[in-house]
Short mmCIF file of C-alpha atoms in Angstrom, two decimals:
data_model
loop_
_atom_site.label_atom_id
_atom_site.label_comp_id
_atom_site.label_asym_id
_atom_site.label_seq_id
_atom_site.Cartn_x
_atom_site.Cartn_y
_atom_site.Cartn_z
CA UNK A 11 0.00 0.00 0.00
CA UNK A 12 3.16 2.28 0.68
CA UNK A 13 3.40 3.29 -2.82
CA UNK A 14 0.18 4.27 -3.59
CA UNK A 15 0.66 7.98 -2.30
CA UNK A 16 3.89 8.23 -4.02
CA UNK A 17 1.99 7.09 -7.03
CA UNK A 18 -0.77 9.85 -6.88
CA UNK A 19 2.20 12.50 -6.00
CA UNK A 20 3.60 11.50 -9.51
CA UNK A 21 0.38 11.81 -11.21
CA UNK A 22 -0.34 15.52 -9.92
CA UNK A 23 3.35 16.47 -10.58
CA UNK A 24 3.12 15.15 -13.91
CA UNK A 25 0.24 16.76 -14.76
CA UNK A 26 1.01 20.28 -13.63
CA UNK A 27 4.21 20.05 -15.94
CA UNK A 28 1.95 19.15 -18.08
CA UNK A 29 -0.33 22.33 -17.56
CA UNK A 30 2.81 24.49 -17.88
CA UNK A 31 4.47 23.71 -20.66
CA UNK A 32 1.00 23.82 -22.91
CA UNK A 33 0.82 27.33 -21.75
CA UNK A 34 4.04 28.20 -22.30
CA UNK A 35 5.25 26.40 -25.10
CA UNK A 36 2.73 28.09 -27.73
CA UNK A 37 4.16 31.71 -26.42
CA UNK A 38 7.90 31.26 -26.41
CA UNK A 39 9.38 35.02 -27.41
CA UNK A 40 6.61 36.36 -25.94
CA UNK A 41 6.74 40.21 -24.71
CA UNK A 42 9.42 40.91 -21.62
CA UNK A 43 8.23 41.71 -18.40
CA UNK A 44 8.13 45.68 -17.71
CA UNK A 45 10.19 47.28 -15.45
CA UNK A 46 10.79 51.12 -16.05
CA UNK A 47 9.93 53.09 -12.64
CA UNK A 48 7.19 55.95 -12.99
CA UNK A 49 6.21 58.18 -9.94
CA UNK A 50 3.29 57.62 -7.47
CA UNK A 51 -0.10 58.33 -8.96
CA UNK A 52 -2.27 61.08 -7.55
CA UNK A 53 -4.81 59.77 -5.14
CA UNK A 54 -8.26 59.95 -6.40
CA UNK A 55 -11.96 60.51 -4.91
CA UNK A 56 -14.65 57.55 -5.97
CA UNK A 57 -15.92 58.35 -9.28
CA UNK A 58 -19.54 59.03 -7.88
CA UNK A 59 -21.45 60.01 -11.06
CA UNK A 60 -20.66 60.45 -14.85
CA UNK A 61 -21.71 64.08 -15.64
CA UNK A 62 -19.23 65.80 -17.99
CA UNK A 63 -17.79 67.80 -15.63
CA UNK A 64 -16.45 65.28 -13.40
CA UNK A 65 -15.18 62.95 -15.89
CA UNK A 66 -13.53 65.57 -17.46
CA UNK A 67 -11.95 66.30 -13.99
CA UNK A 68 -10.76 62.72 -13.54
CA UNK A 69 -9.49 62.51 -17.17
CA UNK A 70 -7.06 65.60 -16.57
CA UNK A 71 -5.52 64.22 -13.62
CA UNK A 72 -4.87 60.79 -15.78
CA UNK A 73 -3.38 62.54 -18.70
CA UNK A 74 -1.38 64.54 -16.05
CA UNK A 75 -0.05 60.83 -14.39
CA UNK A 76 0.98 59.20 -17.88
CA UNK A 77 2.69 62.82 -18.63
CA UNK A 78 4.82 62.67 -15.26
CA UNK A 79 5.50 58.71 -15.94
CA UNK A 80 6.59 59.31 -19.79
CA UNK A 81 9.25 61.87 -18.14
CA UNK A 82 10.68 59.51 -15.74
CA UNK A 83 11.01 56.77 -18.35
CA UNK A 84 12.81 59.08 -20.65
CA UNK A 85 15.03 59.96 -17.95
CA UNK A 86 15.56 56.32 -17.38
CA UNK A 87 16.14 55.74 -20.93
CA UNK A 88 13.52 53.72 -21.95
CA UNK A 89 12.59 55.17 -25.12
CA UNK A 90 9.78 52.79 -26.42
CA UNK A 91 8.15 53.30 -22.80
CA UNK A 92 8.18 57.19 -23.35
CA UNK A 93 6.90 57.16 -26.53
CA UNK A 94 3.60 54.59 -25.88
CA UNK A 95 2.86 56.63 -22.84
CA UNK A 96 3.30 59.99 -25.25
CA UNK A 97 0.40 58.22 -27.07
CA UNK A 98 -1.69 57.68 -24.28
CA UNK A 99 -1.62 61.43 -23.19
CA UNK A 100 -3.03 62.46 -26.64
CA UNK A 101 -5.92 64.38 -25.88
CA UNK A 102 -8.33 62.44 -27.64
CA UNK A 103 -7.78 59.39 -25.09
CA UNK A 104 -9.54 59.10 -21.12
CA UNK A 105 -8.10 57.96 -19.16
CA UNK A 106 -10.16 57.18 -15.68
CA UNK A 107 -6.86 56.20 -13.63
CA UNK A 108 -3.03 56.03 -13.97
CA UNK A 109 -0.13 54.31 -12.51
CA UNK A 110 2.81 53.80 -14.23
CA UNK A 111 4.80 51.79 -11.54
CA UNK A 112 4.90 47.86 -11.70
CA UNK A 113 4.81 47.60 -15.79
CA UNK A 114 1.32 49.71 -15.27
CA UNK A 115 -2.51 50.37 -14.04
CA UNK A 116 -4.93 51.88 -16.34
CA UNK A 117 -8.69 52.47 -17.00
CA UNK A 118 -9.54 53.87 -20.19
CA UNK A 119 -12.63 54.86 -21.51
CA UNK A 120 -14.24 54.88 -25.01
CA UNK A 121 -16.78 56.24 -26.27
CA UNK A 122 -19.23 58.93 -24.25
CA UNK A 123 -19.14 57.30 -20.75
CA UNK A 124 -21.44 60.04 -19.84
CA UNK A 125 -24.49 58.94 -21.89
CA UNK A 126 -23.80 55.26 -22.12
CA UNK A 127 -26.47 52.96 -21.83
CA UNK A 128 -24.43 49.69 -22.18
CA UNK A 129 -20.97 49.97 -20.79
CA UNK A 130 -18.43 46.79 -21.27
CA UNK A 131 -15.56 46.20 -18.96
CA UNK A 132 -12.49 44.51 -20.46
CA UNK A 133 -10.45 42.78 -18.75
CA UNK A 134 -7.08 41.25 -20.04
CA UNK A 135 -4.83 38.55 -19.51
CA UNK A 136 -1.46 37.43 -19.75
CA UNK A 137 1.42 39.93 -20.17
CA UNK A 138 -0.55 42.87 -20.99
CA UNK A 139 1.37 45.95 -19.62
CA UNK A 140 2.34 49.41 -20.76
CA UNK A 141 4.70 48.26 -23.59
CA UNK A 142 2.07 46.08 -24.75
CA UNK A 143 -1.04 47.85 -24.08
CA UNK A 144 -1.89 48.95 -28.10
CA UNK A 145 -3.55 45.29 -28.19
CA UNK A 146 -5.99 45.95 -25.38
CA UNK A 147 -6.84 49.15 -26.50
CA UNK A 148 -7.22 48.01 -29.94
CA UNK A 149 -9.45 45.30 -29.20
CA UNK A 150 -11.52 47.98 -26.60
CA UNK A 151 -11.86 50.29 -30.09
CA UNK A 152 -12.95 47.96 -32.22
CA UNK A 153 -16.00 46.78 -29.64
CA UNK A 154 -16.54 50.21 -28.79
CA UNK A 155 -17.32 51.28 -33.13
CA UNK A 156 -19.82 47.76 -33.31
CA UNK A 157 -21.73 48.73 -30.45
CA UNK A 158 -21.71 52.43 -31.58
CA UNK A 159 -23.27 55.33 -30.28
CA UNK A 160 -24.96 55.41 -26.62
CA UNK A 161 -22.41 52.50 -25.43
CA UNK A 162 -18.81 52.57 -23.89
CA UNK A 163 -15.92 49.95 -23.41
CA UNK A 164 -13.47 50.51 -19.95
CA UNK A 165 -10.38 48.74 -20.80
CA UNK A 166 -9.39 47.45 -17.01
CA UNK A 167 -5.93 46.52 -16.96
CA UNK A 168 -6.66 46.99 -12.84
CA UNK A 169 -3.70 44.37 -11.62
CA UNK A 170 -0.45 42.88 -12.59
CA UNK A 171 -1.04 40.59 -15.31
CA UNK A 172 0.86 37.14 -15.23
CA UNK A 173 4.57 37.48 -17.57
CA UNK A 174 3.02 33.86 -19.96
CA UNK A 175 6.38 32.09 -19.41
CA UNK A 176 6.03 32.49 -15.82
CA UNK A 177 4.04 29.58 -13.30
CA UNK A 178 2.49 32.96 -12.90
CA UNK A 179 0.41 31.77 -15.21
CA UNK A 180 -1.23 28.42 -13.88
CA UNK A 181 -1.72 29.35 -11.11
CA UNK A 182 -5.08 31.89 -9.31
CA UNK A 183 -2.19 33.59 -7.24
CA UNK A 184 -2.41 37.23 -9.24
CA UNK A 185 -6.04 36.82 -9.99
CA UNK A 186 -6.97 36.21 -6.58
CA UNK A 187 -5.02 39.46 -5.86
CA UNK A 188 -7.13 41.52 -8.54
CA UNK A 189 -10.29 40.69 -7.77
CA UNK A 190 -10.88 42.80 -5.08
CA UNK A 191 -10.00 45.55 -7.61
CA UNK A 192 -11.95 44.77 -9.88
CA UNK A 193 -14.99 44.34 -7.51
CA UNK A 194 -14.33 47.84 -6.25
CA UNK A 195 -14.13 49.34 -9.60
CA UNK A 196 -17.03 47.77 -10.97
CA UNK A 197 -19.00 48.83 -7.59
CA UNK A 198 -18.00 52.34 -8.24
CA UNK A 199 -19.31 52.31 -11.66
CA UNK A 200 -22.72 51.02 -11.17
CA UNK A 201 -22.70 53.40 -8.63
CA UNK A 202 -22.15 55.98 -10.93
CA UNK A 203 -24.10 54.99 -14.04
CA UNK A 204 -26.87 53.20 -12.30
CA UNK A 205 -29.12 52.83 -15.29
CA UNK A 206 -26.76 51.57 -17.95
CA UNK A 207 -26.58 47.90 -18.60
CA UNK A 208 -22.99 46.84 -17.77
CA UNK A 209 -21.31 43.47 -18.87
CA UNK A 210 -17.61 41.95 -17.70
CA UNK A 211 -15.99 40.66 -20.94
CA UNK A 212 -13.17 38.24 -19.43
CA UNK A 213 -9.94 37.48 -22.08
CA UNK A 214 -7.71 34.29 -21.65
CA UNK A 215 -6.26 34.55 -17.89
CA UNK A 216 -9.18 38.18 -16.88
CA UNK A 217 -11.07 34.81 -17.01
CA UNK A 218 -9.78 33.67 -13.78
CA UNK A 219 -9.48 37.21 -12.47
CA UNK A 220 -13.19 37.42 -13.35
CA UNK A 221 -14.12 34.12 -12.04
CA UNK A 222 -12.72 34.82 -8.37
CA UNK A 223 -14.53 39.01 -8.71
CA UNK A 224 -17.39 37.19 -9.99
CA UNK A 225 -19.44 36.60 -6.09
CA UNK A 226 -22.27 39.01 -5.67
CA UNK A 227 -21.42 41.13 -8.65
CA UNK A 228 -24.27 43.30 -10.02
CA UNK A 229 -23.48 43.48 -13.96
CA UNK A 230 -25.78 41.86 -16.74
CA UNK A 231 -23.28 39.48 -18.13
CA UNK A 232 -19.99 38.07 -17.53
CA UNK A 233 -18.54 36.79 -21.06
CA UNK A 234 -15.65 34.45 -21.26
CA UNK A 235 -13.10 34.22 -23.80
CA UNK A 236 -9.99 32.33 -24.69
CA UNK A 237 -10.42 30.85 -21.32
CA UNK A 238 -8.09 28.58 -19.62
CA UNK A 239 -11.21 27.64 -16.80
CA UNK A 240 -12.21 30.51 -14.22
CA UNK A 241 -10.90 28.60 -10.96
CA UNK A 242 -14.28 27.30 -10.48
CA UNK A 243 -16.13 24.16 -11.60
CA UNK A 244 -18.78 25.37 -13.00
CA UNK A 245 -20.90 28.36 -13.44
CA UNK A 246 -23.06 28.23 -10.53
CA UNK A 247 -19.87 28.10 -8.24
CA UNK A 248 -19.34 32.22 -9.23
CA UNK A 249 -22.45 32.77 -7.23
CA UNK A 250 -23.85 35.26 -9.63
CA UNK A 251 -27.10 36.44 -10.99
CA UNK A 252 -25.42 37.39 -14.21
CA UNK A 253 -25.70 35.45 -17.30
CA UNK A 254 -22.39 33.83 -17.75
CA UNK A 255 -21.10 32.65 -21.66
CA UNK A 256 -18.52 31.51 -23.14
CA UNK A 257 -16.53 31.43 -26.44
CA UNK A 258 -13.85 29.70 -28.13
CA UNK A 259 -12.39 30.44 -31.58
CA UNK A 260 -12.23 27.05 -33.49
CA UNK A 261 -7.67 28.16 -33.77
CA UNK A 262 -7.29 29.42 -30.28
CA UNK A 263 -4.18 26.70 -28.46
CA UNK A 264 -5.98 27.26 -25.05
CA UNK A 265 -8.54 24.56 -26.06
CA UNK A 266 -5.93 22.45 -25.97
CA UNK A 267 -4.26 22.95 -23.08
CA UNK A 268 -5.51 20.43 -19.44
CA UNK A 269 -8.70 21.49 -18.11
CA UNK A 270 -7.80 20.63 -14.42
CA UNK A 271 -7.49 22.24 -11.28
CA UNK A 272 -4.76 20.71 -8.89
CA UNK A 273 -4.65 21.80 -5.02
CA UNK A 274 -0.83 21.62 -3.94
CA UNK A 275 0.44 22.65 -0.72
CA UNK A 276 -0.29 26.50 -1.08
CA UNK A 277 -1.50 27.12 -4.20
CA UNK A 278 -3.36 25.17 -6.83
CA UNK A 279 -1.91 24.55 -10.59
CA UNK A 280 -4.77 24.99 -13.24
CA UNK A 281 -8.19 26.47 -13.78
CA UNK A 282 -10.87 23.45 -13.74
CA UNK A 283 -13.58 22.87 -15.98
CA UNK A 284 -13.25 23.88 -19.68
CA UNK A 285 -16.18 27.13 -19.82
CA UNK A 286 -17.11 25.86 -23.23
CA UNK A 287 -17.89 22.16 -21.90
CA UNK A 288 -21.51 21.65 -21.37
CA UNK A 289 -20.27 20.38 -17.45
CA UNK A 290 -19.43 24.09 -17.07
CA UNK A 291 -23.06 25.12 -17.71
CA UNK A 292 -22.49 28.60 -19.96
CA UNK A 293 -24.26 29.84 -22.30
CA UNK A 294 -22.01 29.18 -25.75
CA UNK A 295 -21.98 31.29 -28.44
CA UNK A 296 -20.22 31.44 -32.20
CA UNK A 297 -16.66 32.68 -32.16
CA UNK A 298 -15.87 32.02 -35.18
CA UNK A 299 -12.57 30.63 -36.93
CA UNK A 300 -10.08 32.81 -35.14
CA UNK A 301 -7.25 32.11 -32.83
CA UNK A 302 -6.22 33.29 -29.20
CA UNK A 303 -6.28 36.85 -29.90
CA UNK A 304 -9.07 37.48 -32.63
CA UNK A 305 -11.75 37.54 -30.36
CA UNK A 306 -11.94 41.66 -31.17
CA UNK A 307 -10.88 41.32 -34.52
CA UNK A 308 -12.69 43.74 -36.21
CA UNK A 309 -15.48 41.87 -38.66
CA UNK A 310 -15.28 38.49 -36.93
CA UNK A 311 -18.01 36.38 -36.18
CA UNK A 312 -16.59 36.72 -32.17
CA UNK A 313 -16.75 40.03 -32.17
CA UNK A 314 -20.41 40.67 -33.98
CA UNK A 315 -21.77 38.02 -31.06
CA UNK A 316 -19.56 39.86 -28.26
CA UNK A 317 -21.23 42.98 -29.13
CA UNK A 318 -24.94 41.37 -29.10
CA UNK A 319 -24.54 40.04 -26.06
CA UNK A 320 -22.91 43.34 -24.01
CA UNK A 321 -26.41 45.09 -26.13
CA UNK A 322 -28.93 42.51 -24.44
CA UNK A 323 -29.55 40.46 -27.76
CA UNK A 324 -28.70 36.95 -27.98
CA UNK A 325 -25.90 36.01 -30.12
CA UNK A 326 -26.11 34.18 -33.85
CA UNK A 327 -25.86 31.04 -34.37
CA UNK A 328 -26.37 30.27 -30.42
CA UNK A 329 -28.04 27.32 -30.07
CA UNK A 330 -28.20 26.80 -26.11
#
């Protein structure tokens, strides 16, 4: 009987190296970790309402953050750094927070936050930071023009996203850390915009971050994508009222990564039950042909159903 234990010990080890190296084997080269030191943000007030006046307020003291943190990383020589964040102070971007310390913290808005009636948050994953945030922001644009006028997409890069060659990356420990965050951000908007319909849209490894925020939440819809699992074991364990779906494009490598989750001594390694599996119990909808970051693609099938569901309608081609 003695080497039964052993046995099992082998299995689990095997199977989180397992876990790892299909994550990180389809994103060797991918983008370095940020490390360029910007000063401490201004504190800011609750955002309490969206009138034009006070966003306008908060915007200014963003654009007056990512102006102090492009001078510090010119003066520490990181040239690509200054010139991203020279984009991000153009006056034609909002910026509802800045902090330029850790590889970065941001909120933008697009679109007229003040009259939205749908609002989508957007919340990354893996080794989205300042140098890489034109990806984000382009997927944010391109939902923000097919839902068009009266709606607005927050792009939430709220916490430190995992570096994807990291065990960073299998594991809940940064999500876990984000999700109070993201609960107090998306408090603070419903707060604000009471009356607008307001959706979580959850990319790749914001899937986990939105499956531990998830508890008690009061948006319309939480919408996976290019999940790896949420943490949970199914939908009913995010103890929501919110409809919860869930997407896959028919190239995207994280289908074919484990779907387990395995407790070790102080963590656990993996995210549990696939989201598109009918054990999960979301609502699936079309994405299309595309791969692990398409889902936004401007005139993809993901991206048409994306932007039905943050409007109330149900997507095409859904069938449960």
């Amino acid at each position: 009987m003695a080497p039964r234990p052993r046995s099992r010990r082998l299995r689990r080890t095997l199977l989180a190296a397992l876990v790892a190296a299909s994550v990180a084997v389809p994103v060797a080269g991918a983008a370095r970790p940020a490390a360029v030191p910007a000063p401490a943000p201004a504190p800011l007030a609750p955002l309490r309402d969206t009138a034009p006046a006070t966003l306008a307020e908060r915007y200014t003291t963003g654009r007056a953050g990512i102006l102090a943190a492009e001078r510090t990383a010119t003066a520490h020589g990181d040239h690509r750094r200054a010139a991203n964040l020279r984009a991000m102070a153009a006056p034609a971007r909002h910026f509802l927070s800045f902090d330029g310390r850790d590889g970065g913290r941001t909120v933008e808005v697009l679109g007229d936050l003040s009259h939205a009636e749908r609002i989508a948050v957007l919340i990354p994953g893996s080794d989205t930071n300042l140098d890489s945030y034109g990806r984000l922001r382009d997927g944010a644009r391109a939902l923000q023009r097919q839902l068009g006028d009266r709606a607005a997409v927050v792009a939430w890069l709220g916490y430190r996203t995992p570096t994807l060659l990291s065990t960073d990356t299998i594991s809940p420990g940064l999500a876990d850390s984000a999700a109070p965050a993201l609960r107090g951000f998306v408090r603070e908007l419903r707060a604000a915009a009471p009356t607008a319909r307001l959706s979580l849209l959850c990319h790749s490894y914001g899937s986990v971050v939105c499956g531990s925020a998830a508890p008690g939440l009061d948006v319309a819809d939480i919408v996976l994508f290019g999940s790896p699992g949420t943490g949970r074991d199914n939908a009913a364990a995010l103890r929501t009222r919110a409809t919860v779906w869930a997407g896959r494009g028919a190239d995207d490598w994280i289908g074919d990564i484990p779907h387990a989750r395995i407790p070790l001594h102080f963590t656990s390694v993996g995210f549990g039950t696939d989201p598109v599996s009918p054990a999960f119990g979301a609502r699936v909808f079309p994405a299309g042909d595309g791969g692990h970051s398409d889902y936004l693609k401007p005139g993809s099938t993901s991206l048409t159903n994306i932007a039905r569901i943050v409007s109330g309608r149900t997507p095409e081609g859904t069938t449960r």
